[in-house]
Short mmCIF file of C-alpha atoms and ligand atoms in Angstrom, two decimals:
data_model
loop_
_atom_site.label_atom_id
_atom_site.label_comp_id
_atom_site.label_asym_id
_atom_site.label_seq_id
_atom_site.Cartn_x
_atom_site.Cartn_y
_atom_site.Cartn_z
CA MET R 1 -32.43 -3.08 -16.69
CA SER R 2 -35.03 -0.67 -18.20
CA ALA R 3 -33.99 2.97 -18.55
CA ALA R 4 -36.49 3.81 -15.87
CA ARG R 5 -34.65 1.63 -13.35
CA ASN R 6 -31.64 3.93 -13.62
CA LEU R 7 -33.69 7.02 -12.95
CA ARG R 8 -32.78 9.10 -9.93
CA VAL R 9 -34.35 12.29 -8.60
CA ASP R 10 -32.50 15.60 -8.49
CA GLY R 11 -32.03 15.90 -4.72
CA ASP R 12 -30.65 19.44 -4.95
CA ARG R 13 -33.75 20.59 -6.83
CA LEU R 14 -35.99 18.99 -4.20
CA VAL R 15 -34.07 20.53 -1.29
CA ALA R 16 -34.17 23.92 -3.01
CA ARG R 17 -37.96 23.70 -3.28
CA LEU R 18 -38.22 22.65 0.38
CA LYS R 19 -36.23 25.73 1.35
CA ALA R 20 -38.27 28.01 -0.94
CA LEU R 21 -41.51 26.73 0.56
CA GLY R 22 -39.96 27.00 4.01
CA ASP R 23 -39.47 30.72 3.41
CA VAL R 24 -43.27 31.06 3.32
CA GLY R 25 -44.36 31.59 6.91
CA ALA R 26 -40.76 31.44 8.07
CA LEU R 27 -40.34 32.10 11.81
CA PRO R 28 -37.58 34.40 13.05
CA GLY R 29 -34.75 32.10 14.16
CA GLY R 30 -35.90 29.18 12.02
CA GLY R 31 -38.91 26.98 11.45
CA VAL R 32 -42.24 27.65 9.82
CA CYS R 33 -45.75 28.65 10.82
CA ARG R 34 -48.34 28.03 8.09
CA LEU R 35 -51.49 27.18 10.03
CA ALA R 36 -54.24 25.71 7.86
CA LEU R 37 -56.17 28.29 5.81
CA SER R 38 -54.06 31.19 7.08
CA PRO R 39 -52.59 33.86 4.77
CA GLU R 40 -49.29 31.98 5.04
CA ASP R 41 -51.04 28.77 3.95
CA LYS R 42 -52.45 30.64 0.97
CA ALA R 43 -48.99 31.85 -0.01
CA GLY R 44 -47.66 28.30 0.26
CA ARG R 45 -50.54 26.97 -1.81
CA ASP R 46 -49.96 29.61 -4.49
CA LEU R 47 -46.29 28.59 -4.71
CA VAL R 48 -47.08 24.88 -5.01
CA VAL R 49 -49.85 25.43 -7.58
CA GLY R 50 -47.40 27.53 -9.61
CA TRP R 51 -44.86 24.69 -9.54
CA MET R 52 -47.54 22.18 -10.53
CA LYS R 53 -48.45 24.29 -13.56
CA GLU R 54 -44.77 24.73 -14.52
CA LEU R 55 -44.53 20.93 -14.55
CA GLY R 56 -47.51 20.67 -16.90
CA LEU R 57 -49.90 19.19 -14.35
CA ALA R 58 -53.63 19.77 -14.72
CA VAL R 59 -54.54 21.39 -11.40
CA ARG R 60 -57.95 20.92 -9.75
CA ILE R 61 -59.05 22.34 -6.41
CA ASP R 62 -62.06 20.87 -4.64
CA ARG R 63 -64.67 22.49 -2.46
CA LEU R 64 -62.52 22.05 0.67
CA GLY R 65 -59.38 23.37 -0.97
CA ASN R 66 -57.65 20.03 -1.60
CA ILE R 67 -55.22 20.59 -4.48
CA VAL R 68 -54.59 17.78 -7.00
CA GLY R 69 -52.22 18.12 -9.98
CA THR R 70 -52.54 15.34 -12.57
CA ARG R 71 -50.12 14.10 -15.27
CA ALA R 72 -51.76 12.07 -18.05
CA GLY R 73 -50.76 8.45 -18.59
CA THR R 74 -50.63 6.52 -21.84
CA GLN R 75 -53.74 4.75 -20.61
CA GLY R 76 -56.83 6.14 -18.89
CA GLY R 77 -58.09 5.12 -15.51
CA PRO R 78 -57.43 6.40 -12.00
CA PRO R 79 -54.04 7.94 -11.20
CA VAL R 80 -51.37 6.69 -8.87
CA MET R 81 -51.46 9.48 -6.33
CA ILE R 82 -48.57 10.94 -4.36
CA GLY R 83 -49.60 13.29 -1.60
CA SER R 84 -49.29 14.91 1.78
CA HIS R 85 -49.86 18.40 3.17
CA ILE R 86 -48.25 21.83 3.33
CA ASP R 87 -50.04 23.23 6.36
CA THR R 88 -47.90 23.20 9.51
CA VAL R 89 -48.27 23.43 13.28
CA ARG R 90 -47.36 26.75 14.87
CA THR R 91 -43.82 25.56 15.57
CA GLY R 92 -43.34 23.66 12.33
CA GLY R 93 -40.27 22.54 10.46
CA LEU R 94 -39.34 22.42 6.78
CA TYR R 95 -40.22 18.78 6.18
CA ASP R 96 -43.43 17.61 7.90
CA GLY R 97 -45.89 17.20 5.02
CA ASN R 98 -43.96 19.50 2.69
CA LEU R 99 -41.53 16.70 1.82
CA GLY R 100 -44.34 14.46 0.58
CA VAL R 101 -45.86 17.06 -1.71
CA LEU R 102 -42.57 18.40 -3.07
CA ALA R 103 -41.10 14.91 -3.55
CA GLY R 104 -44.20 14.22 -5.62
CA LEU R 105 -43.37 17.22 -7.78
CA GLU R 106 -39.77 16.00 -7.99
CA VAL R 107 -40.98 12.62 -9.27
CA ILE R 108 -42.97 14.43 -11.98
CA ALA R 109 -39.98 16.65 -12.87
CA THR R 110 -37.68 13.62 -13.09
CA LEU R 111 -40.08 11.80 -15.42
CA ASN R 112 -40.57 14.95 -17.51
CA ASP R 113 -36.80 15.43 -17.84
CA ALA R 114 -36.38 11.80 -18.89
CA GLY R 115 -39.34 11.94 -21.27
CA ILE R 116 -40.87 8.93 -19.57
CA ALA R 117 -44.63 8.36 -19.73
CA THR R 118 -46.40 6.04 -17.35
CA ALA R 119 -49.29 3.77 -18.21
CA SER R 120 -51.48 5.09 -15.41
CA PRO R 121 -51.86 8.82 -14.87
CA LEU R 122 -49.97 10.27 -11.91
CA ALA R 123 -51.36 12.81 -9.45
CA VAL R 124 -49.76 14.95 -6.74
CA ALA R 125 -52.06 16.09 -3.92
CA ALA R 126 -51.75 18.69 -1.17
CA PHE R 127 -54.58 18.07 1.28
CA THR R 128 -56.23 20.77 3.35
CA ASN R 129 -55.67 20.96 7.11
CA GLU R 130 -53.76 17.76 7.76
CA GLU R 131 -52.38 19.02 11.06
CA GLY R 132 -55.65 19.70 12.84
CA ALA R 133 -53.82 22.24 15.00
CA ARG R 134 -56.20 25.10 14.20
CA PHE R 135 -59.30 23.18 13.07
CA GLN R 136 -60.06 19.65 14.24
CA PRO R 137 -59.99 16.85 13.28
CA ASP R 138 -56.59 16.38 11.78
CA MET R 139 -56.45 14.99 8.25
CA MET R 140 -59.67 16.94 7.64
CA GLY R 141 -59.08 17.52 3.91
CA SER R 142 -58.14 13.96 3.05
CA LEU R 143 -60.93 12.59 5.24
CA ALA R 144 -63.43 14.69 3.29
CA PHE R 145 -61.68 13.81 0.00
CA VAL R 146 -62.44 10.12 0.56
CA GLY R 147 -66.02 10.86 1.63
CA GLY R 148 -65.48 10.42 5.37
CA LEU R 149 -66.59 13.94 6.30
CA ASP R 150 -69.34 15.94 4.59
CA LEU R 151 -68.58 19.36 3.19
CA GLU R 152 -71.10 21.26 5.31
CA THR R 153 -69.72 19.84 8.54
CA ALA R 154 -66.17 20.62 7.49
CA LEU R 155 -66.99 24.19 6.43
CA ALA R 156 -68.88 24.87 9.68
CA THR R 157 -65.98 23.68 11.87
CA ARG R 158 -64.88 26.48 14.17
CA GLY R 159 -61.17 26.68 14.95
CA ILE R 160 -59.34 27.48 18.16
CA ASP R 161 -59.30 31.17 17.14
CA GLY R 162 -63.08 31.31 16.52
CA ALA R 163 -63.11 31.47 12.72
CA THR R 164 -64.77 28.71 10.67
CA VAL R 165 -63.15 26.62 7.96
CA GLY R 166 -65.59 28.05 5.41
CA GLU R 167 -64.81 31.65 6.29
CA CYS R 168 -61.06 31.07 6.12
CA LEU R 169 -61.24 29.03 2.93
CA ASP R 170 -63.15 31.86 1.24
CA ALA R 171 -60.74 34.44 2.66
CA ILE R 172 -57.76 32.73 1.01
CA GLY R 173 -59.63 31.99 -2.21
CA TYR R 174 -59.21 28.22 -2.14
CA ALA R 175 -62.83 27.07 -2.10
CA GLY R 176 -62.55 25.29 -5.43
CA ASP R 177 -65.28 23.96 -7.69
CA ALA R 178 -64.19 20.34 -7.98
CA PRO R 179 -66.69 18.13 -6.17
CA LEU R 180 -65.70 16.76 -2.78
CA GLY R 181 -65.71 13.11 -1.95
CA ALA R 182 -63.82 10.53 -3.88
CA ALA R 183 -65.07 9.77 -7.32
CA ALA R 184 -64.83 6.06 -8.01
CA ASN R 185 -61.62 6.66 -9.89
CA ALA R 186 -59.98 9.17 -7.58
CA ALA R 187 -56.88 7.05 -7.12
CA LYS R 188 -55.59 3.64 -8.20
CA ALA R 189 -53.04 3.65 -5.37
CA TYR R 190 -51.53 6.20 -2.99
CA VAL R 191 -47.97 6.61 -1.73
CA GLU R 192 -46.80 9.23 0.79
CA LEU R 193 -43.20 10.10 1.62
CA HIS R 194 -42.93 11.60 5.10
CA ILE R 195 -40.36 12.21 7.79
CA GLU R 196 -40.73 9.66 10.60
CA GLN R 197 -41.09 12.39 13.23
CA GLY R 198 -39.98 9.83 15.81
CA PRO R 199 -36.59 8.54 16.99
CA VAL R 200 -36.46 5.02 15.51
CA LEU R 201 -34.78 5.31 12.09
CA ASP R 202 -32.27 7.89 13.22
CA ALA R 203 -31.34 5.94 16.37
CA GLU R 204 -30.97 2.66 14.46
CA GLY R 205 -29.19 4.21 11.49
CA VAL R 206 -31.81 2.95 9.05
CA ALA R 207 -32.44 4.89 5.85
CA ILE R 208 -36.03 3.95 4.94
CA GLY R 209 -39.15 3.03 6.89
CA ALA R 210 -41.79 0.90 5.17
CA VAL R 211 -44.84 1.93 7.15
CA GLU R 212 -47.18 -0.95 7.98
CA GLN R 213 -49.91 0.96 9.82
CA VAL R 214 -50.89 4.25 11.43
CA GLN R 215 -51.78 3.99 15.10
CA GLY R 216 -55.19 4.89 16.50
CA ILE R 217 -55.82 8.53 17.51
CA SER R 218 -58.18 9.85 20.18
CA TRP R 219 -58.47 13.64 20.69
CA THR R 220 -60.82 14.85 23.44
CA GLU R 221 -61.47 18.43 24.58
CA PHE R 222 -62.42 18.76 28.27
CA THR R 223 -63.97 21.89 29.76
CA PHE R 224 -63.92 22.29 33.54
CA THR R 225 -66.14 24.85 35.26
CA GLY R 226 -65.50 25.77 38.89
CA VAL R 227 -65.99 28.93 40.92
CA SER R 228 -63.65 31.89 40.66
CA ASN R 229 -62.80 33.19 44.07
CA HIS R 230 -60.27 35.22 45.98
CA ALA R 231 -56.89 33.50 46.24
CA GLY R 232 -56.28 34.95 49.68
CA THR R 233 -59.57 34.77 51.45
CA THR R 234 -61.01 31.46 50.22
CA PRO R 235 -60.27 28.54 52.57
CA MET R 236 -59.02 25.44 50.71
CA ARG R 237 -62.10 23.44 51.80
CA MET R 238 -64.36 25.96 50.04
CA ARG R 239 -62.65 25.96 46.68
CA HIS R 240 -63.95 24.64 43.37
CA ASP R 241 -60.72 25.01 41.46
CA ALA R 242 -61.05 24.15 37.73
CA GLY R 243 -57.29 24.55 37.33
CA LEU R 244 -56.61 21.90 39.92
CA VAL R 245 -58.81 19.39 38.08
CA ALA R 246 -57.11 20.15 34.74
CA ALA R 247 -53.67 19.74 36.28
CA ALA R 248 -54.69 16.45 37.92
CA VAL R 249 -55.97 15.17 34.55
CA ALA R 250 -52.66 16.04 32.88
CA VAL R 251 -50.74 14.09 35.53
CA GLU R 252 -53.18 11.17 35.25
CA ALA R 253 -52.85 11.09 31.45
CA ARG R 254 -49.12 10.48 31.85
CA ARG R 255 -49.80 7.81 34.52
CA ILE R 256 -52.29 6.02 32.25
CA ALA R 257 -49.76 5.96 29.40
CA GLU R 258 -47.10 4.51 31.70
CA ALA R 259 -49.51 2.02 33.23
CA ILE R 260 -50.62 0.69 29.82
CA GLY R 261 -47.08 0.89 28.47
CA GLY R 262 -46.09 -0.39 25.04
CA ASP R 263 -47.07 2.06 22.28
CA GLN R 264 -49.50 4.03 24.50
CA VAL R 265 -48.87 7.76 24.46
CA ALA R 266 -50.75 10.66 26.03
CA THR R 267 -50.39 14.41 25.54
CA VAL R 268 -52.17 17.36 27.14
CA GLY R 269 -51.09 19.98 24.64
CA TYR R 270 -53.78 22.66 24.57
CA TRP R 271 -54.59 24.71 27.67
CA GLN R 272 -56.91 27.68 28.05
CA ILE R 273 -57.36 28.88 31.63
CA GLY R 274 -59.60 31.63 32.94
CA PRO R 275 -59.52 34.18 34.32
CA ASN R 276 -55.76 33.49 34.24
CA LEU R 277 -54.91 35.92 37.04
CA VAL R 278 -52.44 35.53 39.84
CA ASN R 279 -54.94 36.14 42.64
CA VAL R 280 -58.09 34.41 41.34
CA VAL R 281 -59.00 30.74 41.73
CA PRO R 282 -59.50 29.50 38.12
CA ASN R 283 -63.13 28.79 37.24
CA ALA R 284 -62.97 28.00 33.49
CA VAL R 285 -60.35 25.70 32.01
CA THR R 286 -60.29 23.91 28.67
CA ILE R 287 -57.67 21.30 27.81
CA THR R 288 -57.21 18.65 25.14
CA VAL R 289 -56.03 15.09 25.71
CA ASP R 290 -54.37 13.26 22.77
CA LEU R 291 -54.24 9.48 23.33
CA ARG R 292 -52.75 7.09 20.77
CA ASN R 293 -52.00 3.38 20.52
CA THR R 294 -51.37 0.87 17.75
CA ASP R 295 -53.84 -1.42 19.54
CA GLU R 296 -57.47 -0.32 19.43
CA VAL R 297 -58.44 -2.37 22.49
CA LEU R 298 -55.76 -0.71 24.59
CA LEU R 299 -56.64 2.72 23.21
CA LYS R 300 -60.23 2.19 24.32
CA LYS R 301 -58.93 1.09 27.74
CA ALA R 302 -56.90 4.31 28.05
CA GLU R 303 -59.96 6.37 27.11
CA ALA R 304 -62.09 4.61 29.72
CA MET R 305 -59.46 5.12 32.43
CA LEU R 306 -59.21 8.81 31.54
CA HIS R 307 -62.97 9.48 31.58
CA ALA R 308 -63.39 7.63 34.88
CA PHE R 309 -60.65 9.73 36.45
CA VAL R 310 -62.12 12.97 35.12
CA GLY R 311 -65.52 12.10 36.58
CA ARG R 312 -64.15 11.25 40.03
CA THR R 313 -61.78 14.20 40.24
CA ALA R 314 -64.24 16.84 39.04
CA ALA R 315 -66.92 15.56 41.44
CA ALA R 316 -64.53 15.60 44.39
CA GLU R 317 -63.66 19.26 43.66
CA GLY R 318 -67.22 20.32 42.99
CA VAL R 319 -66.28 21.23 39.42
CA THR R 320 -68.43 20.35 36.42
CA ALA R 321 -66.74 18.62 33.50
CA THR R 322 -67.94 18.45 29.92
CA HIS R 323 -66.13 16.96 26.94
CA ARG R 324 -66.32 16.57 23.19
CA SER R 325 -64.39 14.39 20.78
CA LEU R 326 -62.19 16.33 18.37
CA ALA R 327 -60.87 13.33 16.44
CA ARG R 328 -61.16 9.57 16.71
CA PHE R 329 -59.52 7.25 14.19
CA GLU R 330 -58.83 3.54 14.67
CA PRO R 331 -55.46 2.09 13.64
CA VAL R 332 -55.18 1.76 9.84
CA PRO R 333 -53.16 -1.01 8.17
CA PHE R 334 -51.51 -0.20 4.83
CA SER R 335 -51.55 -2.25 1.64
CA PRO R 336 -49.19 -5.24 1.68
CA THR R 337 -48.54 -4.67 -2.03
CA VAL R 338 -47.46 -1.08 -1.49
CA ILE R 339 -45.40 -1.99 1.58
CA ASP R 340 -43.64 -4.73 -0.38
CA ARG R 341 -42.91 -2.40 -3.29
CA VAL R 342 -41.39 0.13 -0.88
CA ALA R 343 -39.24 -2.60 0.66
CA ALA R 344 -38.18 -4.02 -2.72
CA ASN R 345 -37.24 -0.59 -4.07
CA ALA R 346 -35.28 0.30 -0.95
CA ALA R 347 -33.34 -2.95 -1.39
CA ALA R 348 -32.80 -2.32 -5.10
CA LEU R 349 -31.39 1.09 -4.21
CA GLY R 350 -29.12 -0.45 -1.58
CA LEU R 351 -30.90 1.31 1.28
CA SER R 352 -31.40 -0.17 4.73
CA LEU R 353 -35.05 -0.67 5.66
CA LYS R 354 -37.28 -1.17 8.68
CA ARG R 355 -40.96 -2.11 8.62
CA MET R 356 -42.68 -0.04 11.29
CA PRO R 357 -45.89 1.66 12.45
CA SER R 358 -46.51 5.40 12.28
CA GLY R 359 -46.94 7.25 15.56
CA ALA R 360 -48.30 10.28 13.72
CA GLY R 361 -51.49 10.56 11.74
CA HIS R 362 -51.21 11.03 8.00
CA ASP R 363 -53.34 11.64 4.92
CA ALA R 364 -52.37 8.15 3.76
CA GLN R 365 -54.57 6.64 6.46
CA MET R 366 -57.57 8.30 4.82
CA LEU R 367 -56.65 7.38 1.23
CA ALA R 368 -56.38 3.77 2.46
CA ARG R 369 -60.20 3.86 2.61
CA ILE R 370 -60.47 4.07 -1.18
CA CYS R 371 -57.33 2.46 -2.61
CA PRO R 372 -54.16 0.52 -1.73
CA ALA R 373 -52.05 3.00 0.23
CA GLY R 374 -48.68 3.09 1.88
CA MET R 375 -45.95 5.34 3.24
CA ILE R 376 -42.21 5.76 3.07
CA PHE R 377 -40.38 7.22 6.09
CA VAL R 378 -37.03 8.92 6.20
CA PRO R 379 -35.21 9.69 9.47
CA SER R 380 -35.87 12.70 11.68
CA LYS R 381 -32.69 13.90 13.36
CA GLY R 382 -32.96 13.12 17.05
CA GLY R 383 -36.58 12.10 16.52
CA ILE R 384 -37.60 15.76 16.67
CA SER R 385 -40.70 17.10 14.88
CA HIS R 386 -43.45 19.67 15.43
CA ASN R 387 -40.44 21.71 16.48
CA VAL R 388 -38.58 24.39 14.52
CA THR R 389 -35.37 22.38 14.71
CA GLU R 390 -36.90 19.43 12.74
CA HIS R 391 -34.20 18.16 10.34
CA THR R 392 -33.54 15.47 7.73
CA ASP R 393 -30.27 15.35 5.75
CA PRO R 394 -30.33 16.05 2.00
CA ALA R 395 -28.96 12.57 1.27
CA GLU R 396 -31.77 11.01 3.33
CA ILE R 397 -34.31 13.17 1.47
CA ALA R 398 -32.96 12.06 -1.92
CA ALA R 399 -32.98 8.42 -0.82
CA GLY R 400 -36.63 8.62 0.22
CA ALA R 401 -37.59 10.41 -2.99
CA ASN R 402 -35.87 7.72 -5.10
CA VAL R 403 -37.80 5.00 -3.28
CA LEU R 404 -40.96 7.03 -3.92
CA LEU R 405 -40.08 7.43 -7.63
CA HIS R 406 -39.60 3.72 -8.21
CA THR R 407 -42.53 2.65 -6.07
CA VAL R 408 -44.77 4.96 -8.07
CA LEU R 409 -43.33 3.65 -11.36
CA ASP R 410 -44.11 0.09 -10.23
CA LEU R 411 -47.67 0.98 -9.25
CA ALA R 412 -48.28 3.01 -12.41
CA SER R 413 -47.11 0.26 -14.74
CA GLY R 414 -48.89 -2.85 -13.55
CA ASP R 415 -52.06 -3.84 -11.78
CA VAL R 416 -52.26 -3.14 -8.09
CA GLU R 417 -54.14 -5.65 -5.96
CA SER R 418 -57.83 -4.89 -5.87
CA LYS R 419 -59.10 -2.90 -2.91
CA GLU R 420 -60.62 -6.04 -1.31
O1 HGY L 501 -51.28 14.82 14.91
C1 HGY L 501 -50.76 14.19 14.01
O2 HGY L 501 -50.46 13.03 14.13
C2 HGY L 501 -50.47 14.85 12.67
O3 HGY L 501 -49.38 15.71 12.83
N1 HGY L 501 -51.62 15.50 12.17
MN1 MN L 502 -47.45 15.44 8.54
MN1 MN L 503 -47.59 17.18 11.65
#
């Protein structure tokens, strides 16, 4: 067995980095808030860039703030890229995204310690604004990295707090000079280690998920405009209650998900209601509806059911409804070669494995547009994520990072199937 086969990551070093990064934007009582392009995001970026430089990586930052650290190979050509994100939702945990970036650094550190060079270069990427919580769409940085979103549109995007991506990027000093949009040789292959964020692996006691696809995502913002009026004097028959319509849509979204069943999910997570006063009938309400399904036909069916209901309900209440799409991505299959390497390496490491879809969106689904891509999941305790109590055990983290290490070594040594 080659020396490389015996290589194992230093799990303690990886967990220590996760905790150090978790201290940036730490919330009182636990968890992390590092919204994209916030001062906390900048501090996290600075820490990761510092670690990249300590590891001898050549660091480049592109016009949208995507950070890529590259380790030379014995041959030229495009790198095998390891990536994810370090921005979080407002109620984030230590692992969502951060694990993928820091496990990438751990792979580099392990190879450096062992004095092992790879044929292909290796790269570790931290993509801008994966979460999409502040600025939509999600996976904005990786989408732009692969040429799926132009720089001007991205920079002009206005977030939920009114600031634009461009303003915030400048404010944190991460508008880099590297061109945006994948050069032909941006990546030979891409592998992302991520927590599952769902209940499957933990419930089934499985150590590793070999992710076969990312499900389709549909984010729509609805704005309902009614008539504000006195809560005491306005007869029910005279009301045009925007809050009522929004509440009815939230209930209907759940009914649609249950009616379609299977993988269909629906979430009404963002609410802004005005004037938001106890004695005034609401006249201005904005909500978002997040619909997802592994099946594009069913996702389209859910969207059609939702829009039909919104039209009927708003008309019946004499409320006007407008909407705009915040994100729309079809399901994305991953590379069979990468999936098989993940499975083979999990087996070689004696780890149980399940092939499965991803319920969450990930940067890997964007990199799949330009190269063979895949993901490795590790369990989320109780299936909890986007929650300050998000947790994955150190042993599970090390197991996932070892599968990542050996999958990357495989991809960096031989030829990966062509993109076609
Ligand atoms: O919404 C998602 O799936 C991811 O967390 N951006
Ligand atoms: Mn994530
Ligand atoms: Mn997330």
